C-alpha angles and dihedrals in degrees: 000000000000101000112098119233098214093132091059099043096088092054090042090055090050092048089239101128122102116249097265093048092046091051091049091050092046090051091051092047090056090063105030119071093186094057091039090057091048091048091051091051091049092048089054091052092047090049091053096046096090090054097049100070125041115236113254135170113246117241112267091243092056092048091050092049092050092049092048091049090051091049091049091052091052093048097049111082121222112231140181122354092356091059092051092047092053094043093063092061100258091164114063118208092243091057090054090049092050090048091049093050091047091050092051092048091049094048094046092044091051090050090050092050090048091052091047091053090053091059 
């Protein structure tokens, strides 16, 4: 296997690839020192993520807005071309996981910055 797997390494480090993709990446890493080094660096970053941002409760208003937005998404039907596009699996599970981790980091980082400004 000569094609590098750099695009998949972030999701691999997060454990967000499906089984087949993870096996393909692991197989490549066993033969490619360059990708293996990058994967090790990403794994170190992922391991440190929980320690980088203090845990804080979101403000009640933010929680309410997020819940309302989620409810609105569930209530609005997807029709036409958009429905077909989603039905073919356009969003991979690892992309959702990466987006969720990024959202958590952004929210917690914003809360930390807000607290720092109040000092």
